[in-house]
Coordinates of C-alpha atoms in Angstrom, one line a residue:
Chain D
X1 CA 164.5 25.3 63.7
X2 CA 161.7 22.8 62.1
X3 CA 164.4 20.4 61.4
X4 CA 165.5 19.7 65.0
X5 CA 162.3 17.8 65.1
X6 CA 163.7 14.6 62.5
X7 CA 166.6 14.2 65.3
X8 CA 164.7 11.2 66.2
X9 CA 164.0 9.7 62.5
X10 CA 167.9 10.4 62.0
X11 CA 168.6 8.1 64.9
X12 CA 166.3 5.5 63.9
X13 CA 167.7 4.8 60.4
X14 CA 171.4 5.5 61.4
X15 CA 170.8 3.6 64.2
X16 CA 169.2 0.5 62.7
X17 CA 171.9 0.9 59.9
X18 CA 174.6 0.9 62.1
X19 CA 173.0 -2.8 63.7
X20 CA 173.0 -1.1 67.2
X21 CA 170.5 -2.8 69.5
X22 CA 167.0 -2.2 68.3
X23 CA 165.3 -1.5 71.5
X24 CA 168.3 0.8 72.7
X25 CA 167.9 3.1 69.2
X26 CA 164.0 3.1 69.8
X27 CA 164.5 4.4 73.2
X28 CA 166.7 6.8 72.3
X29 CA 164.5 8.0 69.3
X30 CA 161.4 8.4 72.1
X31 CA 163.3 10.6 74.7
X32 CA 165.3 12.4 71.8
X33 CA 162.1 13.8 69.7
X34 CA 159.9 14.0 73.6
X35 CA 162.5 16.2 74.1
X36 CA 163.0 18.6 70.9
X37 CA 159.4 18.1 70.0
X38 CA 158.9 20.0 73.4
X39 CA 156.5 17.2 75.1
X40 CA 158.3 17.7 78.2
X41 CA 159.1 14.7 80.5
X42 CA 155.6 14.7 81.6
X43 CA 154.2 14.8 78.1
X44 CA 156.7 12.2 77.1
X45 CA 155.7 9.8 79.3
X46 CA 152.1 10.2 78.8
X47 CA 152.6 10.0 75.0
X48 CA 154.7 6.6 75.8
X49 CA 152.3 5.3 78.2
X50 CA 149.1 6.2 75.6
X51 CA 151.0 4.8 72.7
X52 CA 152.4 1.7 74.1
X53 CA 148.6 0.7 75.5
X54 CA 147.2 1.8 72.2
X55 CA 149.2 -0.6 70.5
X56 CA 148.7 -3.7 72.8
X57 CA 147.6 -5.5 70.1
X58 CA 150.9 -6.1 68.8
X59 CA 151.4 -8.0 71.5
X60 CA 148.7 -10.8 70.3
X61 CA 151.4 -13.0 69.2
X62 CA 152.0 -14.2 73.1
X63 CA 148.3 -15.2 73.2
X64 CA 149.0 -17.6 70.2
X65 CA 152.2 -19.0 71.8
X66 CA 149.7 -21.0 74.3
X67 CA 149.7 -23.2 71.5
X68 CA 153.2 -23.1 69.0
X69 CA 155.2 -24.8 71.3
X70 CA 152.6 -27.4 72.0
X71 CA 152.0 -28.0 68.7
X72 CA 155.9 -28.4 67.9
X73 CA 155.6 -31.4 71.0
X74 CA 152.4 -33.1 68.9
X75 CA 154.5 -33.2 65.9
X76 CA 153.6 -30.6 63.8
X77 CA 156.7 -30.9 62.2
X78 CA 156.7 -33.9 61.5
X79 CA 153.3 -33.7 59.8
X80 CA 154.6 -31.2 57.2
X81 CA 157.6 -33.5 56.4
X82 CA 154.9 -35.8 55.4
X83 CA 152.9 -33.7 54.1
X84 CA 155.7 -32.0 51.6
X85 CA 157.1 -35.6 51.1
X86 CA 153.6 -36.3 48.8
X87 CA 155.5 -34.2 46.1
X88 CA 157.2 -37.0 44.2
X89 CA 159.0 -37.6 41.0
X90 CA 159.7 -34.1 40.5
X91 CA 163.2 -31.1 40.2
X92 CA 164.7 -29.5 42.6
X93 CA 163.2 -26.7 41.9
X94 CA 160.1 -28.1 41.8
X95 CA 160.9 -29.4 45.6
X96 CA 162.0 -25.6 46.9
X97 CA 158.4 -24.4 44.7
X98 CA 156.0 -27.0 46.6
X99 CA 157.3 -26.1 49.9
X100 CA 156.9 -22.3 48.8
X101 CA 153.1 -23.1 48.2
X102 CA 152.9 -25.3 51.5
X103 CA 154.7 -22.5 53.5
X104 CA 152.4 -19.7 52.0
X105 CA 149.3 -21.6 52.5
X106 CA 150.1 -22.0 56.2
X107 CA 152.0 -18.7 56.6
X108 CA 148.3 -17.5 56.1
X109 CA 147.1 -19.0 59.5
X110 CA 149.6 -17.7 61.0
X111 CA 151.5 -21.6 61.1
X112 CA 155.3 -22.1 60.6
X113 CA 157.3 -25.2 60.7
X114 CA 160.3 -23.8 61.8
X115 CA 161.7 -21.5 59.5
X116 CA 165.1 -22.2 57.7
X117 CA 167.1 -24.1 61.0
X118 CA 164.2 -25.9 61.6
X119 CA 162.9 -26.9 58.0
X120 CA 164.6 -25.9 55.2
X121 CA 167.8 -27.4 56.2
X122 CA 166.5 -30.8 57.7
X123 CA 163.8 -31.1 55.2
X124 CA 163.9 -29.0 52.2
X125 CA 167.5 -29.4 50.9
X126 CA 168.0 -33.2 51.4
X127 CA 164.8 -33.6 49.5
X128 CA 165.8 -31.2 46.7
X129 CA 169.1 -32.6 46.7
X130 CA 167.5 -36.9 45.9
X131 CA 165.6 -35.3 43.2
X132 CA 168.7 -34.2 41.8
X133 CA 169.9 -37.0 42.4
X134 CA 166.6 -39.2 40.8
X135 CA 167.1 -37.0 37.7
X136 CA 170.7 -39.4 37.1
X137 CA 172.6 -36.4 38.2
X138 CA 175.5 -36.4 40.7
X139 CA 174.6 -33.0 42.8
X140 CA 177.4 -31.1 42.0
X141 CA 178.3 -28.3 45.0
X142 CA 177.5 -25.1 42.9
X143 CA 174.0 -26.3 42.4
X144 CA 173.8 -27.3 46.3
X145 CA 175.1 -23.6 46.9
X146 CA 172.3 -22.6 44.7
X147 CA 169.2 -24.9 45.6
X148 CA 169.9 -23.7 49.2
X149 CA 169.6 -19.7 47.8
X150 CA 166.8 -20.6 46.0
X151 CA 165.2 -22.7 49.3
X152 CA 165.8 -19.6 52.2
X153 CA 164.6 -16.8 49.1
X154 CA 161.8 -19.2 48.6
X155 CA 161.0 -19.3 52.3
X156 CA 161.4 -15.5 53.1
X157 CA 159.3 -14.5 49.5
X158 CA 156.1 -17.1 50.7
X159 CA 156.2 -16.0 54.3
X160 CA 156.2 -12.0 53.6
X161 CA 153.2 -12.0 51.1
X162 CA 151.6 -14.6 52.9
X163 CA 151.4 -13.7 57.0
X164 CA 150.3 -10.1 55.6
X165 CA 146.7 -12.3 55.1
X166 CA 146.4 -13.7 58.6
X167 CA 144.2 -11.2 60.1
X168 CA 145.6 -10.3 63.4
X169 CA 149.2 -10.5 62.4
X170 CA 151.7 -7.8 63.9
X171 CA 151.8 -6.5 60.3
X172 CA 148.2 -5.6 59.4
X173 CA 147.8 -3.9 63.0
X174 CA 150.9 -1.9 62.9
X175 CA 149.5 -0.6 59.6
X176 CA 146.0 0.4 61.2
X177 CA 147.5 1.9 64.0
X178 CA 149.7 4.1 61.8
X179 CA 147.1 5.0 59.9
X180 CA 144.8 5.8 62.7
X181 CA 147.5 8.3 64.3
X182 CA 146.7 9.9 60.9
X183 CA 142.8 10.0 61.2
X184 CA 142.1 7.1 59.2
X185 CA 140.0 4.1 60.5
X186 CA 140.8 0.6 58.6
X187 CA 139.5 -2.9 59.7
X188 CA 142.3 -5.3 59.8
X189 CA 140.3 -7.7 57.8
X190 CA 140.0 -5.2 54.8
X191 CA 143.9 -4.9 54.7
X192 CA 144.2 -8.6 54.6
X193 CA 141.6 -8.5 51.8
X194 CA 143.8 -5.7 50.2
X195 CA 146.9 -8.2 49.9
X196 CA 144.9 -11.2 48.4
X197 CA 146.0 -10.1 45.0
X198 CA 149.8 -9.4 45.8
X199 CA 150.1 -12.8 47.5
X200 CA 149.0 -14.9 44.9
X201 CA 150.9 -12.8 42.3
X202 CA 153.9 -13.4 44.7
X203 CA 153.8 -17.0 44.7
X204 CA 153.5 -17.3 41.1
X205 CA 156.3 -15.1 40.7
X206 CA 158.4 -16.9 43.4
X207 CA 157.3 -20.5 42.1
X208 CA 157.8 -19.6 38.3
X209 CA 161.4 -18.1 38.8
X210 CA 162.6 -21.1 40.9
X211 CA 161.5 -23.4 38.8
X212 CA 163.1 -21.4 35.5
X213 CA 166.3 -20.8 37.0
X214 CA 166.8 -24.5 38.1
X215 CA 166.0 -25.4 34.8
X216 CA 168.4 -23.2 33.6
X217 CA 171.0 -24.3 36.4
X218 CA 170.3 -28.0 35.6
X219 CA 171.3 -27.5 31.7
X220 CA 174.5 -25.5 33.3
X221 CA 175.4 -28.0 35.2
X222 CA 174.7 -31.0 33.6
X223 CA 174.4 -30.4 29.9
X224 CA 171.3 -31.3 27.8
X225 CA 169.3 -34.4 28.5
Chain G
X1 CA 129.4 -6.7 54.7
X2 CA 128.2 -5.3 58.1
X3 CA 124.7 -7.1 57.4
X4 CA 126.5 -10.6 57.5
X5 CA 127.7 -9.9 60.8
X6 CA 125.2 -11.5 62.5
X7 CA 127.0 -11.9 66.2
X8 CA 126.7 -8.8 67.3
X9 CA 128.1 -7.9 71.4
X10 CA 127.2 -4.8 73.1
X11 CA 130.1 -2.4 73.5
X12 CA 130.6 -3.3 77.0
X13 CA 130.9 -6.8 76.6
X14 CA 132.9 -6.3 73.6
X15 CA 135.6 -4.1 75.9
X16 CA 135.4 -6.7 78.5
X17 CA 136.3 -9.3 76.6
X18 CA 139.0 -7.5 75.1
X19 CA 140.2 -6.5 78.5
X20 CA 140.4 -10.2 79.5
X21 CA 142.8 -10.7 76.3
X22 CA 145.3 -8.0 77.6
X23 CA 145.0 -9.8 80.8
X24 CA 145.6 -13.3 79.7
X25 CA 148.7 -11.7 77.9
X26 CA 150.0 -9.8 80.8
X27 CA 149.7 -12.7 83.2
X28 CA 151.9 -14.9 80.7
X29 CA 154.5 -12.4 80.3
X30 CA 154.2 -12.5 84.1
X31 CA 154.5 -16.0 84.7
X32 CA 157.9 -15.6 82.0
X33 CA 159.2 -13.1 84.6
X34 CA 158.5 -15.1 87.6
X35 CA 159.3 -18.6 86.3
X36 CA 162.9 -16.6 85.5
X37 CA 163.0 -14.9 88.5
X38 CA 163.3 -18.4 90.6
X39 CA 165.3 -19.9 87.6
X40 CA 168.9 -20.9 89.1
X41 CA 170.2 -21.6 85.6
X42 CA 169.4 -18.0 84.3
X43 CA 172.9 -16.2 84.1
X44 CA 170.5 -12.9 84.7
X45 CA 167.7 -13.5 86.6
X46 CA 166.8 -9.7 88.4
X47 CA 166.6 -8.4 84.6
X48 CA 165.0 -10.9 82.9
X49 CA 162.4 -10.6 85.5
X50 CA 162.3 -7.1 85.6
X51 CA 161.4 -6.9 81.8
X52 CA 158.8 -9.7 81.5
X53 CA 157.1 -8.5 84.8
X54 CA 157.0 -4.8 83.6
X55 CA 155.7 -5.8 80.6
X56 CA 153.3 -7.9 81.8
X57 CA 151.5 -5.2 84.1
X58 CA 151.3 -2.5 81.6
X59 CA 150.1 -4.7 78.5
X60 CA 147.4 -6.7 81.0
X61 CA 146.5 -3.8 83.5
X62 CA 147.0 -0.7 81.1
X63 CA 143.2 0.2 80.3
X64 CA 143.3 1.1 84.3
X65 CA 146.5 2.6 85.0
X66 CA 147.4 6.2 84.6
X67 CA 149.0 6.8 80.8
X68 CA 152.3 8.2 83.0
X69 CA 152.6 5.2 85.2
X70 CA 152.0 3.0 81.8
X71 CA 154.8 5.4 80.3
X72 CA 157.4 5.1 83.6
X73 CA 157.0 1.0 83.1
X74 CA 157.2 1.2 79.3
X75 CA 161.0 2.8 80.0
X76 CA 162.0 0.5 83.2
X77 CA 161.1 -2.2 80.7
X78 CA 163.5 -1.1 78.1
X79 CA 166.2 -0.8 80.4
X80 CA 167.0 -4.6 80.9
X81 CA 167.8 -5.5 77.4
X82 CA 169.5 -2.1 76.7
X83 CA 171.6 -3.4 79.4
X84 CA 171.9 -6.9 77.9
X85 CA 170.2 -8.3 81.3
X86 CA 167.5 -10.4 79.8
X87 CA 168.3 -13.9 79.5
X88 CA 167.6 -17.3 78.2
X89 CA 166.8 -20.0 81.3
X90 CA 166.4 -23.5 81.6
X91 CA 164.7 -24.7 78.5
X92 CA 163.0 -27.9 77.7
X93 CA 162.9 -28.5 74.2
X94 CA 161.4 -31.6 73.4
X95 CA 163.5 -33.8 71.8
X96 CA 163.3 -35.6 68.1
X97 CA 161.8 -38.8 69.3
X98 CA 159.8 -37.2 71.7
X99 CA 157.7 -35.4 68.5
X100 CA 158.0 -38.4 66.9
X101 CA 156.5 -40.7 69.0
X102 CA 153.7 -37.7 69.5
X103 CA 153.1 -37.7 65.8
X104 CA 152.5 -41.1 65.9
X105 CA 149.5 -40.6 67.8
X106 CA 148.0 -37.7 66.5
X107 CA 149.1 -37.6 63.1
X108 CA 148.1 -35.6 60.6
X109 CA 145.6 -34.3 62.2
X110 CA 147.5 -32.1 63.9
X111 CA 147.1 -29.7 61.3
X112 CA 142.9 -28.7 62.6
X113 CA 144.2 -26.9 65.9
X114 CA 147.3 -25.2 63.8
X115 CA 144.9 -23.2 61.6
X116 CA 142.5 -22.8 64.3
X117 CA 143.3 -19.6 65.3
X118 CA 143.5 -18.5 61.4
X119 CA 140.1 -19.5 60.8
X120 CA 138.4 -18.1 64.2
X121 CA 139.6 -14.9 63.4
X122 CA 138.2 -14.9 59.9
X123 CA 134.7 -16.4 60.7
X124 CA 134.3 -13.1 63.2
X125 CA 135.8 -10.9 61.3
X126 CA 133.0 -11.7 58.7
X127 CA 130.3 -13.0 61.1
X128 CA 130.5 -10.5 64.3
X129 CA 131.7 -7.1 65.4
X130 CA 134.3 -8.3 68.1
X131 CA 137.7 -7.5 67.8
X132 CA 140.2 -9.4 65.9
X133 CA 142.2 -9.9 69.7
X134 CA 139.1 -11.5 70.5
X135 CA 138.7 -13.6 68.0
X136 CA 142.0 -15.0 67.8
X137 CA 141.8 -15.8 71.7
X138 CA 139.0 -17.7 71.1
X139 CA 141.0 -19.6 68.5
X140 CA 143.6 -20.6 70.6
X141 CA 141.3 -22.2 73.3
X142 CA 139.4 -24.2 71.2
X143 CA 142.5 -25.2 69.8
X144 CA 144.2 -26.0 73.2
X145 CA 140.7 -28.1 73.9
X146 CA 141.7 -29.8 70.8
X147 CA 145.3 -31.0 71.8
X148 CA 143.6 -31.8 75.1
X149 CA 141.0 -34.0 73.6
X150 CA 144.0 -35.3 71.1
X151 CA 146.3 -36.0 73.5
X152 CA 145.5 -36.4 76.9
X153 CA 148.4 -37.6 78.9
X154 CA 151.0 -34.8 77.1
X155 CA 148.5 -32.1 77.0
X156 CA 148.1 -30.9 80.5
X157 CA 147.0 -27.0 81.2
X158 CA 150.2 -26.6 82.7
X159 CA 152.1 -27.3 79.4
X160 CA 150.5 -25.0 77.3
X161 CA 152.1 -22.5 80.1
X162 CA 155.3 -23.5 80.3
X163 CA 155.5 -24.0 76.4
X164 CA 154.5 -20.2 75.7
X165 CA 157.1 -19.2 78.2
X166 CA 159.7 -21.3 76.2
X167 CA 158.7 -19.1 72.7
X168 CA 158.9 -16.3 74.8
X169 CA 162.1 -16.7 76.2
X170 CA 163.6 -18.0 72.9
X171 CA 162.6 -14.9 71.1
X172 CA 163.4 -12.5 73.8
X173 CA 163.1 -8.8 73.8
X174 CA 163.5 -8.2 70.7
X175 CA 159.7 -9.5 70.5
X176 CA 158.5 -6.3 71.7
X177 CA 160.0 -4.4 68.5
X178 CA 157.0 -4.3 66.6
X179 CA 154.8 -2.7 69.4
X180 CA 157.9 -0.2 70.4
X181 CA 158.0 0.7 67.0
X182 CA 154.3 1.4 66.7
X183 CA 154.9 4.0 70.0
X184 CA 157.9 5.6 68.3
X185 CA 155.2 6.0 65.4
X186 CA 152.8 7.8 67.9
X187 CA 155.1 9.8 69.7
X188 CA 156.8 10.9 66.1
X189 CA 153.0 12.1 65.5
X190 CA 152.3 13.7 68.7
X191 CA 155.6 15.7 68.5
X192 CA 155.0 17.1 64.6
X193 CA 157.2 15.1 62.6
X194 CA 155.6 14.0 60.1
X195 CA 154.6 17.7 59.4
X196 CA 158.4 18.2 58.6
X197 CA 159.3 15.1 56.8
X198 CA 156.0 16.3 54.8
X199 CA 157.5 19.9 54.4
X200 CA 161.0 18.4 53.1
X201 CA 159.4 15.6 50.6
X202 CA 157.4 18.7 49.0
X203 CA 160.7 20.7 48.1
X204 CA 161.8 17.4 45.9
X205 CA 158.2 16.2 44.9
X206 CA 155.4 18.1 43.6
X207 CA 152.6 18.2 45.6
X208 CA 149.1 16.9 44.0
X209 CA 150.1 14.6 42.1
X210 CA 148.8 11.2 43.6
X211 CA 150.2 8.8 40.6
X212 CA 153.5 10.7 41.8
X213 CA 153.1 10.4 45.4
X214 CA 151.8 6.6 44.9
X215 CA 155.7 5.8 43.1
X216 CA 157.4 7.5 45.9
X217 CA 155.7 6.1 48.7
X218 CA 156.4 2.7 47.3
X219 CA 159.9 3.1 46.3
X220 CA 160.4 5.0 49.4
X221 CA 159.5 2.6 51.6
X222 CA 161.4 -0.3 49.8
X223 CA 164.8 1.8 49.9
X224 CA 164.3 2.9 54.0
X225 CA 163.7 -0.3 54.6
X226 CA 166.8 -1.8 53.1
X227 CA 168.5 1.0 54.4
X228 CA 167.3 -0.1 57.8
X229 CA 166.6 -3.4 57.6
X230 CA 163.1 -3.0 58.5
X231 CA 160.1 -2.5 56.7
X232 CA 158.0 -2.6 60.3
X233 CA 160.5 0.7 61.3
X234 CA 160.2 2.7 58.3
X235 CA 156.4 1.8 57.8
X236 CA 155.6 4.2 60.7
X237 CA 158.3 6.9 59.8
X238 CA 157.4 7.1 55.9
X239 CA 153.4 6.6 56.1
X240 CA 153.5 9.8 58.6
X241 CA 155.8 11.7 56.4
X242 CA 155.0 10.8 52.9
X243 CA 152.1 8.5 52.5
X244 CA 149.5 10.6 54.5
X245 CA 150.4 14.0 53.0
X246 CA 151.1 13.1 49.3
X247 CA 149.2 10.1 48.7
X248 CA 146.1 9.7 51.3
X249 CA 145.4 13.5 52.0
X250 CA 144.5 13.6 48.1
X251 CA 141.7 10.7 48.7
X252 CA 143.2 8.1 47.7
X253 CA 142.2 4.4 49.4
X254 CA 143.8 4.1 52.8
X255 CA 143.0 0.7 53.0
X256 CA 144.9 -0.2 49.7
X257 CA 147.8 2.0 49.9
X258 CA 148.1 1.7 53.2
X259 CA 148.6 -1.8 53.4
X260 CA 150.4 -2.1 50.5
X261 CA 153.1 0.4 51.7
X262 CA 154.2 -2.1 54.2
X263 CA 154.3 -5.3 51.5
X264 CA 156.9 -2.8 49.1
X265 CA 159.0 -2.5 52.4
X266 CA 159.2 -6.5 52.4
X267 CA 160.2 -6.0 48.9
X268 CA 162.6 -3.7 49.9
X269 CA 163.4 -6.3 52.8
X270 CA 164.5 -8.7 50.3
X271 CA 167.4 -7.0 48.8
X272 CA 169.4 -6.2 52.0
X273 CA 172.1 -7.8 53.9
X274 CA 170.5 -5.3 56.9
X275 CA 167.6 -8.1 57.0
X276 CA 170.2 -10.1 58.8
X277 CA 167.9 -12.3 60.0
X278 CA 166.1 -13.5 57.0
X279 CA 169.5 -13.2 54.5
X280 CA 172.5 -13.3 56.1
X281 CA 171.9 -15.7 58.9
X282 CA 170.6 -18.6 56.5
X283 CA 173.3 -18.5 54.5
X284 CA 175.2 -19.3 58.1
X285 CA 172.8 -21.9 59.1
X286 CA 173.0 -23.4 55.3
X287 CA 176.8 -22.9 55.4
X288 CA 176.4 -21.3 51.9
X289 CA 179.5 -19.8 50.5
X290 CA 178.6 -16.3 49.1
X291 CA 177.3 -14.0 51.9
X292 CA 174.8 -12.6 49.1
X293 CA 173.8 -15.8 48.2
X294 CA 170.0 -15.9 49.6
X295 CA 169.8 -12.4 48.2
X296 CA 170.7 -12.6 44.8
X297 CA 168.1 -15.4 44.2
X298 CA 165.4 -12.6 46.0
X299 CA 166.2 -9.3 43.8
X300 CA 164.1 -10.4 40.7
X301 CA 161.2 -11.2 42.9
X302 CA 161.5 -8.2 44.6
X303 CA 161.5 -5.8 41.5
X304 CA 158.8 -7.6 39.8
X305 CA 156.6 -7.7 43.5
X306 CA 157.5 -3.6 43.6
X307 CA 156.4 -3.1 40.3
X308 CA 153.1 -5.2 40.2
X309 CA 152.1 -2.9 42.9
X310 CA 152.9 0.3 42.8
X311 CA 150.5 -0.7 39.4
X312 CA 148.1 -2.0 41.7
X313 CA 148.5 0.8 44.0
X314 CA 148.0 3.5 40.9
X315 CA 144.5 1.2 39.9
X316 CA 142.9 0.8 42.9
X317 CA 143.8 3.9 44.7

């Protein structure tokens, strides 16, 4: 029976479907298939041991730590408040479309400001929200409840196409190592290369429909003017 | 491109130095464990400690250690948060007008020793043959000699210690998912899976036809990972079991398809309330009303994105 084999692929997706913890479902997916693959406890552990050093570089992140937190004390935050408070006279969906570009431009060095908690909600939204307001409009709550959709999709949609370029994210290298356990040998900077296109079409896309869809939401809303 | 890479290290240097990044790392995560360890206000010290310390060893000390000792610690590493026994400590989070005040003395500036590390591992990646580890190392001490030079009196070595062991602690063990994941992925290989996910896929889709293969490799990374949650889980499970045998066994660009595999996931991440973390728990932290809210605004970008490149994908293969 071949099929014995996937007992460990069933566990991960029902396992990661059903929200159990991650790193228990991983561990049961490594002695499940050691065991039915027929590596033996021996074998498993080797395979483990190999494996896990083989993909150290995952682990590169920590390096860079030395520096995010001491960053956040030297007000790096701070700085791209500033820096994204340049964008004046403009929508609300023009606000949530400059801090895509800002967030992808950065998200390419490997550089956040905090994410949703620690951005979007403190910096973002009140600035979308007075250019609402400048436009002679009282913000009414639907178009809150959809500036702040439009704000976190805008954040997740930059940050995914955009870290993928950062050579020596955990992305790129889980890709190489996958694809070396297959034979192949890639250079992480020729997969970053790869994803140049796809991130710039991304942030047009993102910007474009943001924009659009406020000014669609703003005629909703509002009425004409 | 190799003959712009004119910073070239012998191979022995160039494992040496990588061998100091795994140590740097390792000694960290040990610091985490240790700094935890004496910690009165952890709830959990013994397991916090256990898992940063365990960690620490293999990741900075396993290019010397036997692959079954490295595999032993990989599992008594695992056991603490299974258990729920890693814990946050005491934690100093600088305060609002603490970064204030900071930012009024460095200013904008601050922005040179954030993309540091971004641009150091793109000069060598063009310029020299070390590895990328390398590289971004190098980054992030010439960009700690920058916030030293910037700001002297709140810059002191010790900081940039005890600051990486606040990340760490706030992200807890659930950092270690991407490089768990990437063992599961060579274990799955070592132990034939792929072979059989390969052998399944072929009753369903015809073999030989990379356009075909291309379309299902993308779509069918998008839908495990919204299915999972996880583009970073399914990358390893799909790649083995459809993108090497249907797609990249035919010739077709590793680098390309490979890569882009991993981006249709995201798209796939976009359009599930599995991604907890990136669309259900904003629309907490925004106090939105509709629990699909951040999704709904993501679905268009995500079709158009998975479209655009399975095009790109079936051009550039």
């Amino acid at each position: 029976m071949e099929l014995i084999k996937l007992l460990g692929v069933v566990i991960v997706i029902v396992g990661f479907a059903l929200k159990l913890d991650s790193i228990l479902i991983i561990f049961l997916a490594l002695i499940t298939t050691g065991i039915v693959g027929g590596l033996g406890v021996g074998g498993l552990l080797e395979t483990i041991g190999v494996n896990f050093v083989a993909n150290r570089s995952m682990a590169i992140f920590i390096m860079i730590l030395l520096i995010t937190g001491v960053l956040e004390r030297n007000g790096l935050r701070e700085a791209a408040t500033d820096l994204i408070k340049k964008v004046k006279g403009a929508t609300a969906g023009k606000v949530v479309a400059a801090y895509g570009i800002m967030r992808g431009a950065f998200g390419a060095f490997n550089v956040g400001f905090g994410g949703v908690a620690g951005f979007v909600r403190p910096v973002v939204l009140p600035m979308a929200e007075a250019a609402v307001k400048n436009q002679g409009h009282e913000a009414k709550e639907e178009h809150v409840e959809d500036i702040k959709g439009m704000a976190s999709a805008m954040e997740n949609i930059t940050w995914f196409f955009w870290q993928v370029l950062f050579v020596g994210g955990s992305g790129g290298i889980l890709v190489q190592s996958t694809l070396a356990s297959l034979g192949y040998e890639v250079e992480l900077i020729e997969l970053a290369a790869a994803e140049i296109p796809v991130a710039i079409f991304a942030l047009i896309v993102g910007c474009s429909v943001t924009i659009m869809t406020d000014k669609k939401l703003t005629k909703k809303y509002y009425g004409d003017k | 491109m190799a003959n712009l890479k004119f910073i070239q290290v012998n191979e022995v240097l160039g494992a040496n130095l990588l061998n100091m990044v795994w140590v740097i790392i390792g000694l960290i995560a040990i610091y985490a464990g240790v700094k935890n360890l004496l910690d009165n206000e952890n709830p959990s010290r013994y397991g916090t400690a256990l898992f940063w310390c365990s960690f620490g060893v293999v990741c900075g000390f396993g290019t010397w250690l036997p692959a079954k000792l490295s595999g032993v610690l990989v599992i008594i590493m695992c056991l603490p948060p299974i258990f729920k026994k890693v814990k946050v400590g005491k934690v100093d989070t600088p305060s609002k007008e603490h970064t204030i005040e900071q930012y009024q003395k460095v200013g904008m500036k601050i922005f040179f020793p954030a993309v540091c590390v971004g641009i150091f591992s793109l000069l060598f990646a063009f310029f020299s043959n070390l590895s990328s580890m390398v590289a971004v190392t190098l980054g992030v001490i010439v960009a700690m000699i920058i916030l030293m030079a910037y700001n002297p009196g709140e810059n002191k070595p010790a900081v940039f210690l005890k600051e990486s062991e606040r990340f760490l602690s706030i992200m807890g063990p659930l950092c270690m998912l991407p490089q768990l994941l990437g063992c599961l992925g060579g274990v799955f290989t070592a132990a034939g899976v792929g072979d059989v996910v390969a052998s399944i896929v072929e009753k369903i889709v015809p073999k030989g036809n990379v356009n075909v293969g291309i379309i299902v490799f993308a779509i069918g990374m998008a839908i495990f990972t919204m299915i999972m949650g996880n583009a970073f889980a399914a990358i390893t499970v799909i790649t083995v079991g459809i993108g090497g045998p249907f797609v990249l066994a035919y010739g077709a660009d590793p680098v390309t398809i490979g890569m882009l595999a991993l981006t249709c996931g995201y798209c796939g991440t976009l359009c599930t309330p599995m991604a907890a973390n990136f669309n259900i728990v904003p629309v907490a932290i925004l106090n939105m009303k509709d629990r699909w809210g951040v999704i709904k605004k993501q679905v268009l970008v995500a079709v158009i994105m998975l479209v655009f490149q399975i095009c790109y994908m079936i051009i550039f293969k």
